[in-house]
PDB file of N, CA and C in Angstrom:
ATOM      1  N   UNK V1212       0.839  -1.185   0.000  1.00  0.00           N
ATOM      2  CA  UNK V1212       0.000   0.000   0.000  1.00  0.00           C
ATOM      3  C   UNK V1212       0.885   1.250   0.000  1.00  0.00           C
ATOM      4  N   UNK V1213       0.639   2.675  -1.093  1.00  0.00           N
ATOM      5  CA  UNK V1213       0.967   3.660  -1.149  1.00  0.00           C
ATOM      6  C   UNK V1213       0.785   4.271   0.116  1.00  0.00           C
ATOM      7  N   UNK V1214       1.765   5.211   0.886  1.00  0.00           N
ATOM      8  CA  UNK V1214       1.712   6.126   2.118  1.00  0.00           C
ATOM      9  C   UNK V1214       1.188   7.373   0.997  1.00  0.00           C
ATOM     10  N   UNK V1215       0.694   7.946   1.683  1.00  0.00           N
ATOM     11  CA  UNK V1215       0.203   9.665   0.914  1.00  0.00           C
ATOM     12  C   UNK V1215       1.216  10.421   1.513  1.00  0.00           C
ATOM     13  N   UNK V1216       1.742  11.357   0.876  1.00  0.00           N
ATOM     14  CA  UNK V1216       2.507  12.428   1.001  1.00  0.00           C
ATOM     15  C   UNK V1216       1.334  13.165   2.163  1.00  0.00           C
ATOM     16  N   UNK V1217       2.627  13.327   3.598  1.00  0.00           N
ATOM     17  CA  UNK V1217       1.921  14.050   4.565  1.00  0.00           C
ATOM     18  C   UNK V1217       3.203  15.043   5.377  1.00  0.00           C
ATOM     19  N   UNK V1218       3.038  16.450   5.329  1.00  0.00           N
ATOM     20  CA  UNK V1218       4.332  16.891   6.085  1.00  0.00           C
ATOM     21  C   UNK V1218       3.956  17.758   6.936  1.00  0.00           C
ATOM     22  N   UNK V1219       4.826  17.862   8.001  1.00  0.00           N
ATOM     23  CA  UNK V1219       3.985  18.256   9.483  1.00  0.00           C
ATOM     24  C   UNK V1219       5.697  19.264   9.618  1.00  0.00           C
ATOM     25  N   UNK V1220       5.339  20.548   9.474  1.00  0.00           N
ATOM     26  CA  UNK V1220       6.487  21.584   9.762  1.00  0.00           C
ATOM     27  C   UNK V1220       6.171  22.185  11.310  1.00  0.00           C
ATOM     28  N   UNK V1221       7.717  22.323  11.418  1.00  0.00           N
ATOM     29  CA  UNK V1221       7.767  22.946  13.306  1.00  0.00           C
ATOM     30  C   UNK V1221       9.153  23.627  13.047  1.00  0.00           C
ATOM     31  N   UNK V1222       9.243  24.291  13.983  1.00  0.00           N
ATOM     32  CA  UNK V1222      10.684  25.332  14.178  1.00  0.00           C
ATOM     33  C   UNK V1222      11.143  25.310  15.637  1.00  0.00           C
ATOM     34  N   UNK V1223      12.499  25.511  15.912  1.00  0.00           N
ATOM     35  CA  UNK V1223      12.948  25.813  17.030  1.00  0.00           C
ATOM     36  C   UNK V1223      12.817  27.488  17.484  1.00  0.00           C
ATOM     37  N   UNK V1224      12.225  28.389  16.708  1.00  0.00           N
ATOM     38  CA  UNK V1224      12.758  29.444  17.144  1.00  0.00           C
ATOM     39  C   UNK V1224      12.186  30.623  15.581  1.00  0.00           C
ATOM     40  N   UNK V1225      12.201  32.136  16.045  1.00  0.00           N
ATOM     41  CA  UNK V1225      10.735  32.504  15.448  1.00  0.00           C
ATOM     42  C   UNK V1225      11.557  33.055  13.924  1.00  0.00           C
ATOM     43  N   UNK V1226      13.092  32.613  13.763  1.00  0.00           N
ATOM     44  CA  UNK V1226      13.597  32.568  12.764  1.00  0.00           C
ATOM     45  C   UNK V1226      13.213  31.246  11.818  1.00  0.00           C
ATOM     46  N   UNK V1227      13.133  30.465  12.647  1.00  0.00           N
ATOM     47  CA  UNK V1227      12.886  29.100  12.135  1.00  0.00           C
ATOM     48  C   UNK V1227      11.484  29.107  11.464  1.00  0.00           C
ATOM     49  N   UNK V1228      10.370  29.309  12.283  1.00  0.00           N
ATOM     50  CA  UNK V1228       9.303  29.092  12.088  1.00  0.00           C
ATOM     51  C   UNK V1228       9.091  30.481  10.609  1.00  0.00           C
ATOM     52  N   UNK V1229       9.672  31.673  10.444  1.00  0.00           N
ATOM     53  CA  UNK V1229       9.438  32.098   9.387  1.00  0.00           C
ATOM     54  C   UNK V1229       9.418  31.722   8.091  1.00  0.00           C
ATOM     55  N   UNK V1230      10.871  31.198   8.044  1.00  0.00           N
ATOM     56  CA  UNK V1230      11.309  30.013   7.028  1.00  0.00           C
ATOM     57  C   UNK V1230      10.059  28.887   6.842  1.00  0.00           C
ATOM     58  N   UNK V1231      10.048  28.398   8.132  1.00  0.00           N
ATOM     59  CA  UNK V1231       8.736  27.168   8.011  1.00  0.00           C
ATOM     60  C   UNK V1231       7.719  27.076   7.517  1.00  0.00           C
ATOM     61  N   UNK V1232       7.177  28.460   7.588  1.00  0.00           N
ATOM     62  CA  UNK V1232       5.733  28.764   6.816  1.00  0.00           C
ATOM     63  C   UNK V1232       5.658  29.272   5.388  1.00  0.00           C
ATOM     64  N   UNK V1233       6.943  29.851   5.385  1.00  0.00           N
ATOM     65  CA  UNK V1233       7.150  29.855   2.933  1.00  0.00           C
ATOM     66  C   UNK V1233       7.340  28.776   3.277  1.00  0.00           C
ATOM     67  N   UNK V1234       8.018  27.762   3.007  1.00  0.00           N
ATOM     68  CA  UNK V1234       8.179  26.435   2.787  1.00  0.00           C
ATOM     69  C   UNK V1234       6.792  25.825   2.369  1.00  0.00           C
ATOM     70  N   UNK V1235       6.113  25.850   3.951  1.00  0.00           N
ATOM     71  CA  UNK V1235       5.127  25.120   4.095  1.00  0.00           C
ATOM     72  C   UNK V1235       3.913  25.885   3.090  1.00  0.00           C
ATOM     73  N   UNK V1236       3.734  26.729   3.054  1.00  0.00           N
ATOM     74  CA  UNK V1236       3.208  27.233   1.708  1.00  0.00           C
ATOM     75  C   UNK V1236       3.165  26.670   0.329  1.00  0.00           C
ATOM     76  N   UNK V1237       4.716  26.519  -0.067  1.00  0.00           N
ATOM     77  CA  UNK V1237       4.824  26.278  -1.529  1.00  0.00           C
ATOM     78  C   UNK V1237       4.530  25.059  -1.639  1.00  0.00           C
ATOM     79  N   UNK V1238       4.791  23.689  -0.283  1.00  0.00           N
ATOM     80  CA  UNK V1238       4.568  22.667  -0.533  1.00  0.00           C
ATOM     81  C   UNK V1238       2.815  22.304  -0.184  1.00  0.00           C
ATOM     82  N   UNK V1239       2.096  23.104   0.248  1.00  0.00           N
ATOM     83  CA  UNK V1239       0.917  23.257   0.868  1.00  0.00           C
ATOM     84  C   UNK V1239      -0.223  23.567  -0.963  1.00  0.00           C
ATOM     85  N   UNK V1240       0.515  24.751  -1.886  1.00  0.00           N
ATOM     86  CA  UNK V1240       0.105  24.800  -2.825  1.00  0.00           C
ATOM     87  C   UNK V1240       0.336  24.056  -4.140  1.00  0.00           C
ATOM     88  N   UNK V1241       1.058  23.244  -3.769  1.00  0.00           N
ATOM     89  CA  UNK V1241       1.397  21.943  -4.667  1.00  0.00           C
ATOM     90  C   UNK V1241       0.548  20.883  -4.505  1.00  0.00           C
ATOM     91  N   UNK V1242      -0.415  21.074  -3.741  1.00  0.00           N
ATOM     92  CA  UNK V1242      -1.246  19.872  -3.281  1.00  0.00           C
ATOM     93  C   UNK V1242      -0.991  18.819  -2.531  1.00  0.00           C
ATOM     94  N   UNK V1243       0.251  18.843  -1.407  1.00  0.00           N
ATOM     95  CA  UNK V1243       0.514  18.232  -0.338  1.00  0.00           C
ATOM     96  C   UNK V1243      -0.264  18.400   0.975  1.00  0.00           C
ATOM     97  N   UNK V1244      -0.415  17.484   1.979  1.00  0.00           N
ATOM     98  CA  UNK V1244      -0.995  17.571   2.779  1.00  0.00           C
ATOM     99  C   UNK V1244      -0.027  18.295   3.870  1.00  0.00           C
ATOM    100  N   UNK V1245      -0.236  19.473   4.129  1.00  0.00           N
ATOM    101  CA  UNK V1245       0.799  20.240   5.427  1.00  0.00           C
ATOM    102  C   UNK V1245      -0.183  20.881   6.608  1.00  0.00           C
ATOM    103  N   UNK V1246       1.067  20.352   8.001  1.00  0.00           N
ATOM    104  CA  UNK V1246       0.598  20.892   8.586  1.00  0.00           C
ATOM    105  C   UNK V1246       1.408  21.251   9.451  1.00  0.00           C
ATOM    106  N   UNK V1247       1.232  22.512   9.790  1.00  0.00           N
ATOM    107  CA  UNK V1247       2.107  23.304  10.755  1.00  0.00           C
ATOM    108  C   UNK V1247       1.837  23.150  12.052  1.00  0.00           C
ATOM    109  N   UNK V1248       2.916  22.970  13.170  1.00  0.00           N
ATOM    110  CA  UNK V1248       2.516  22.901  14.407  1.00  0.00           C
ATOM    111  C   UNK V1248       3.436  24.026  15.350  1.00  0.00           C
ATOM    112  N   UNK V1249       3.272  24.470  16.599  1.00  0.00           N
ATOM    113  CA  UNK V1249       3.589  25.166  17.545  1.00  0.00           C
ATOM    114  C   UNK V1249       5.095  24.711  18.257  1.00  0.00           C
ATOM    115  N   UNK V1250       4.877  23.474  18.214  1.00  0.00           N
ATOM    116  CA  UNK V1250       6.076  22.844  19.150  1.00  0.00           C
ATOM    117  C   UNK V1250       7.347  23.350  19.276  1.00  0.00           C
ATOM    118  N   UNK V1251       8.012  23.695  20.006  1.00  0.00           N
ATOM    119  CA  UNK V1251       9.032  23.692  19.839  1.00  0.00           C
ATOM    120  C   UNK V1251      10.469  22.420  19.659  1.00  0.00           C
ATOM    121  N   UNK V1252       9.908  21.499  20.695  1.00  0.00           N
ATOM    122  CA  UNK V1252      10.894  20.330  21.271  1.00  0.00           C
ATOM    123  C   UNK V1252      10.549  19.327  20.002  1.00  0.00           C
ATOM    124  N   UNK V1253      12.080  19.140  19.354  1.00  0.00           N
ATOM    125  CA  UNK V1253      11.991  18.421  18.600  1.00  0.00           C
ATOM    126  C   UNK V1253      11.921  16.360  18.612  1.00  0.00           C
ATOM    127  N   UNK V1254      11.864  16.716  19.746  1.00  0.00           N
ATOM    128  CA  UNK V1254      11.474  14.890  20.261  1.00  0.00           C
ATOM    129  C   UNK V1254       9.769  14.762  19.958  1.00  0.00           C
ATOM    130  N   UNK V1255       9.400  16.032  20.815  1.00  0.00           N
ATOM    131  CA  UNK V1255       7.828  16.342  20.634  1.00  0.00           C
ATOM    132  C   UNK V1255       7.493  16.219  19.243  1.00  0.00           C
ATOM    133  N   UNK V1256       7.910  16.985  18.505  1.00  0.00           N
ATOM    134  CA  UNK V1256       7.345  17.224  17.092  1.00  0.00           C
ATOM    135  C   UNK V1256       7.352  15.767  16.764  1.00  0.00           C
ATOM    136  N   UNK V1257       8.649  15.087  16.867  1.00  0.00           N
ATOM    137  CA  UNK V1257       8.392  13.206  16.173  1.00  0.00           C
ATOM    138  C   UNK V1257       7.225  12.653  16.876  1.00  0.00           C
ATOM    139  N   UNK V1258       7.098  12.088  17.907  1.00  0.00           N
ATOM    140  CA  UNK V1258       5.855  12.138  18.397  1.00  0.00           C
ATOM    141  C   UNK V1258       4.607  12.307  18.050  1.00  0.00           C
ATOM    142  N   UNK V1259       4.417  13.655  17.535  1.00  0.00           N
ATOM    143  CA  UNK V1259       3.249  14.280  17.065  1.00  0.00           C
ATOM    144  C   UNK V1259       3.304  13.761  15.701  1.00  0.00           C
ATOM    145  N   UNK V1260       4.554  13.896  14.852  1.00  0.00           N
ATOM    146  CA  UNK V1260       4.276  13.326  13.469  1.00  0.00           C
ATOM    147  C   UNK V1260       4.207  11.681  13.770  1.00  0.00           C
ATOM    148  N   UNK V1261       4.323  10.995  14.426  1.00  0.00           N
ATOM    149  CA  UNK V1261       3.598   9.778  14.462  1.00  0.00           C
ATOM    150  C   UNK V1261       2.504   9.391  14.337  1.00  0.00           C
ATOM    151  N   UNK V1262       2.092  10.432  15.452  1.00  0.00           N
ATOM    152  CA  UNK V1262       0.197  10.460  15.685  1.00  0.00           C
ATOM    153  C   UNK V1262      -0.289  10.747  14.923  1.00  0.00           C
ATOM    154  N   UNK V1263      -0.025  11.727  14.188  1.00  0.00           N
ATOM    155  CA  UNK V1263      -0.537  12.148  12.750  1.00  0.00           C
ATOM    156  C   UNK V1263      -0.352  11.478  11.741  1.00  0.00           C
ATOM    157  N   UNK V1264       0.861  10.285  11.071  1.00  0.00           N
ATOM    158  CA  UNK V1264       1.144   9.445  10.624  1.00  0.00           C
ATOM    159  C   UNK V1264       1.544  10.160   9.423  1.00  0.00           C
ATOM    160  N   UNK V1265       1.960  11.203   9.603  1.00  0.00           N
ATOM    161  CA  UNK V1265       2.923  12.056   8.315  1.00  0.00           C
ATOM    162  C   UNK V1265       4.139  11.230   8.289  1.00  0.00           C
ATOM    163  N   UNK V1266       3.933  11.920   6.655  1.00  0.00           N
ATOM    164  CA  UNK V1266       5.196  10.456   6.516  1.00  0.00           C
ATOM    165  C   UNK V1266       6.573  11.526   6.212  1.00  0.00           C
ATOM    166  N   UNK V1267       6.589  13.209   6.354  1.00  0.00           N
ATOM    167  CA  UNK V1267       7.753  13.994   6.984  1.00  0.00           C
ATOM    168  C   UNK V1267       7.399  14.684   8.128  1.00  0.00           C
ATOM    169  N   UNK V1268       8.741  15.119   8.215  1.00  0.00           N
ATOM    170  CA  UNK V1268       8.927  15.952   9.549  1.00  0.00           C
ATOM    171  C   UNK V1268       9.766  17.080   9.274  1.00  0.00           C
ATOM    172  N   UNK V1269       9.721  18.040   8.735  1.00  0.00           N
ATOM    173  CA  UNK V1269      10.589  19.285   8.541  1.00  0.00           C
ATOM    174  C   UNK V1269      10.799  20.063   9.488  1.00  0.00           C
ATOM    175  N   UNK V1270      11.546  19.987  10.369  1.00  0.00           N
ATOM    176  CA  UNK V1270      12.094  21.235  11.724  1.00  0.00           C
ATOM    177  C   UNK V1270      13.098  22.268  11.433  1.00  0.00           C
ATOM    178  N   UNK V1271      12.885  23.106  11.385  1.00  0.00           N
ATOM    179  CA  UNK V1271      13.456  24.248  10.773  1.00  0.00           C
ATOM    180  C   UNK V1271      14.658  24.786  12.317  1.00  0.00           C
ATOM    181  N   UNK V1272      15.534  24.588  12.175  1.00  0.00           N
ATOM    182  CA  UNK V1272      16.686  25.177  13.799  1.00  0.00           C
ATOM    183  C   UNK V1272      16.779  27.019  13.205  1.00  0.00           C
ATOM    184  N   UNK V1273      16.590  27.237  12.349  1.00  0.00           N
ATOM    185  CA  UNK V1273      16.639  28.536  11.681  1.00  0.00           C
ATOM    186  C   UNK V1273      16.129  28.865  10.305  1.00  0.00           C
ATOM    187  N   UNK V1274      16.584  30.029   9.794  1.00  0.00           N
ATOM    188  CA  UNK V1274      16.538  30.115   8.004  1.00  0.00           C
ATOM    189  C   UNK V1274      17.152  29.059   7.106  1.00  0.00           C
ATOM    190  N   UNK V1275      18.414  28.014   8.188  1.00  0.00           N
ATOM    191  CA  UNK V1275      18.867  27.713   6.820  1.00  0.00           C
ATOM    192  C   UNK V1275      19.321  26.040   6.818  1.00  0.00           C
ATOM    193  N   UNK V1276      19.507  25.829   8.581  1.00  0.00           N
ATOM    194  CA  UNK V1276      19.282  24.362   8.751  1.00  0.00           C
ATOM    195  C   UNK V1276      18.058  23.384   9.476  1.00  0.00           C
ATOM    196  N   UNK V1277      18.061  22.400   8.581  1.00  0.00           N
ATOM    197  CA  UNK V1277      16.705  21.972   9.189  1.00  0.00           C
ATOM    198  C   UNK V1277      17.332  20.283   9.493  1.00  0.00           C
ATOM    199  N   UNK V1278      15.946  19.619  10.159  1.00  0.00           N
ATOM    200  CA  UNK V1278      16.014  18.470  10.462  1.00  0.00           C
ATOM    201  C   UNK V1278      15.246  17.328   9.534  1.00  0.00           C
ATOM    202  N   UNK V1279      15.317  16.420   8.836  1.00  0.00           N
ATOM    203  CA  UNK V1279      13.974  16.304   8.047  1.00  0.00           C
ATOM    204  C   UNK V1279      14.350  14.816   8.627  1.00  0.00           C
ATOM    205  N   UNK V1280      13.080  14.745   8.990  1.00  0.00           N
ATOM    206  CA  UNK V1280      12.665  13.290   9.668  1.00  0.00           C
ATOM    207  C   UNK V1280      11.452  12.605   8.454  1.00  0.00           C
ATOM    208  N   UNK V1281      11.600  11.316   7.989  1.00  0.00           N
ATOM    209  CA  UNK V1281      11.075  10.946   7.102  1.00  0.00           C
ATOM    210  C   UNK V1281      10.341   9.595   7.816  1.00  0.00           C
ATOM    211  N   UNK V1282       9.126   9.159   7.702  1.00  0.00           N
ATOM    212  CA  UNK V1282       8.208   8.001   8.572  1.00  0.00           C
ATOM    213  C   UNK V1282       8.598   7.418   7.228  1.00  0.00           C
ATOM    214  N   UNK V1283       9.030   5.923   6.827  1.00  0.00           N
ATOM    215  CA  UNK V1283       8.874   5.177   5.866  1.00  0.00           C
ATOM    216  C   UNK V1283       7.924   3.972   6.552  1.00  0.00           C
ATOM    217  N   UNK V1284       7.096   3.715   5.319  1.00  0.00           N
ATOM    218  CA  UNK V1284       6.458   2.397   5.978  1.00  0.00           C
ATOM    219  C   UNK V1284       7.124   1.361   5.359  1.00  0.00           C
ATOM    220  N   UNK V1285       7.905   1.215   4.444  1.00  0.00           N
ATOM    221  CA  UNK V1285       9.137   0.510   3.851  1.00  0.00           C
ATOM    222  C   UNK V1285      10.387   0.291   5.014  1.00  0.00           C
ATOM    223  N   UNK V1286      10.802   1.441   4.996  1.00  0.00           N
ATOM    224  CA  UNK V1286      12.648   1.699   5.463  1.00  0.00           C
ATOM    225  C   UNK V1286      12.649   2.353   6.974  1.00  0.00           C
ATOM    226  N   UNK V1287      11.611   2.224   7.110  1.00  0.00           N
ATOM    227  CA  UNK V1287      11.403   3.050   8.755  1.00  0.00           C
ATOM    228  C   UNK V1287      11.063   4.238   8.672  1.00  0.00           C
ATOM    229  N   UNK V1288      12.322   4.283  10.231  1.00  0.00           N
ATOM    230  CA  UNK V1288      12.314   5.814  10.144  1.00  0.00           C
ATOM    231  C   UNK V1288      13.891   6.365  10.340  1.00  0.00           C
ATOM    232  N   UNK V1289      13.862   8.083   9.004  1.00  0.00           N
ATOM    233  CA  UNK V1289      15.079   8.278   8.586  1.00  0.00           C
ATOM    234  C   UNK V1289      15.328   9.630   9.238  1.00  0.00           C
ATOM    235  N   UNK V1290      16.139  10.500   9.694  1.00  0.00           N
ATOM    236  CA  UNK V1290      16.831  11.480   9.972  1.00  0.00           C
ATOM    237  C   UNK V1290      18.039  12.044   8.913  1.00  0.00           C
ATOM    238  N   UNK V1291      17.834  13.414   8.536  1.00  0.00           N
ATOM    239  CA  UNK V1291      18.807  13.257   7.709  1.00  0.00           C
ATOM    240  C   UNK V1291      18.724  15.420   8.057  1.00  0.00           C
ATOM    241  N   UNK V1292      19.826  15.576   8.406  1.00  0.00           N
ATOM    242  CA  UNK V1292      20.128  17.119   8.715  1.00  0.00           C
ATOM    243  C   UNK V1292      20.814  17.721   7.476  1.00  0.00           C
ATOM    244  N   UNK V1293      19.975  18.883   7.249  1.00  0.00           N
ATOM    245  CA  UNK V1293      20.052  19.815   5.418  1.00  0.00           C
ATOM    246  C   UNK V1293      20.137  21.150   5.714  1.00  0.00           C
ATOM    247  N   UNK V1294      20.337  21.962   4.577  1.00  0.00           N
ATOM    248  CA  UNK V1294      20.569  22.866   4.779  1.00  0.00           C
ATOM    249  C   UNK V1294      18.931  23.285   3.806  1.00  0.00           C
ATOM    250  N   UNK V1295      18.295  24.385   4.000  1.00  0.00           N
ATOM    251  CA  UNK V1295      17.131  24.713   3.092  1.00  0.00           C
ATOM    252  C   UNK V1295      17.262  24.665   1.907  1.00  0.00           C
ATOM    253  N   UNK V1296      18.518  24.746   1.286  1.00  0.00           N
ATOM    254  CA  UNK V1296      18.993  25.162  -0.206  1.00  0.00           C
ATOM    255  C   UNK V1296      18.840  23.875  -0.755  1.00  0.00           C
ATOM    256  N   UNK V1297      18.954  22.515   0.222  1.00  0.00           N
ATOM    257  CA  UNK V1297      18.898  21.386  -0.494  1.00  0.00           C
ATOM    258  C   UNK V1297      17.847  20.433  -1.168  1.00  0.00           C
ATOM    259  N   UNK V1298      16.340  21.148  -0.328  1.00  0.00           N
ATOM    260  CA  UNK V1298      15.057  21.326  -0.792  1.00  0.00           C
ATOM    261  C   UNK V1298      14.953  20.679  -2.020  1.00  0.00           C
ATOM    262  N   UNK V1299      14.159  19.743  -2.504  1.00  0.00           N
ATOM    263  CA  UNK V1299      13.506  20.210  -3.817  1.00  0.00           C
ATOM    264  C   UNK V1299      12.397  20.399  -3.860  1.00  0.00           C
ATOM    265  N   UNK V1300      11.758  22.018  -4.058  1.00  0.00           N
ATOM    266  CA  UNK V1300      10.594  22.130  -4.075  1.00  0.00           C
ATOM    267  C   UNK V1300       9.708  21.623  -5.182  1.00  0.00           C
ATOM    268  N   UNK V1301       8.479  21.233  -4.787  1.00  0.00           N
ATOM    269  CA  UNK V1301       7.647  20.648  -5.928  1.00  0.00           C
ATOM    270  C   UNK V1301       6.714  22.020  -6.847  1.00  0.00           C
TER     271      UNK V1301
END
């Protein structure tokens, strides 16, 4: 069974979260399922993207590095630390 594209954005901090919301925009108007949350604590945010069963996790530490946590129902679950530039937006 196909997972649906689901991404659940959070920030550490109100640099972060600026970044978070263009992001979450462009991927929001591409017809992805996004959703932005408050959290700060990035243990929390995994958590929450569990419950929600998004299959990313984009945490923004600022403008320019993020955390991207990926739910695979294949390969698990992946961690992989980027810089924003490495993006590919849809």
């Amino acid at each position: 069974m196909e997972q649906k594209a689901k991404a659940i954005f959070a920030a550490a901090n109100a640099q972060g979260k600026q970044k978070s919301m263009e992001i979450a925009e462009v991927y929001q108007k591409s017809g992805m399922e996004v959703l932005e949350i408050a959290e700060q604590d990035i243990l929390r945010c995994q958590e929450i993207a569990r419950q929600q069963q998004a299959t990313h996790l984009l945490y923004f530490h600022d403008q320019e590095q993020i955390t991207m946590h990926i739910f695979s129902e294949e390969m698990g679950e992946i961690s992989v630390e980027m810089q924003v530039s490495d993006l590919q937006m849809p």
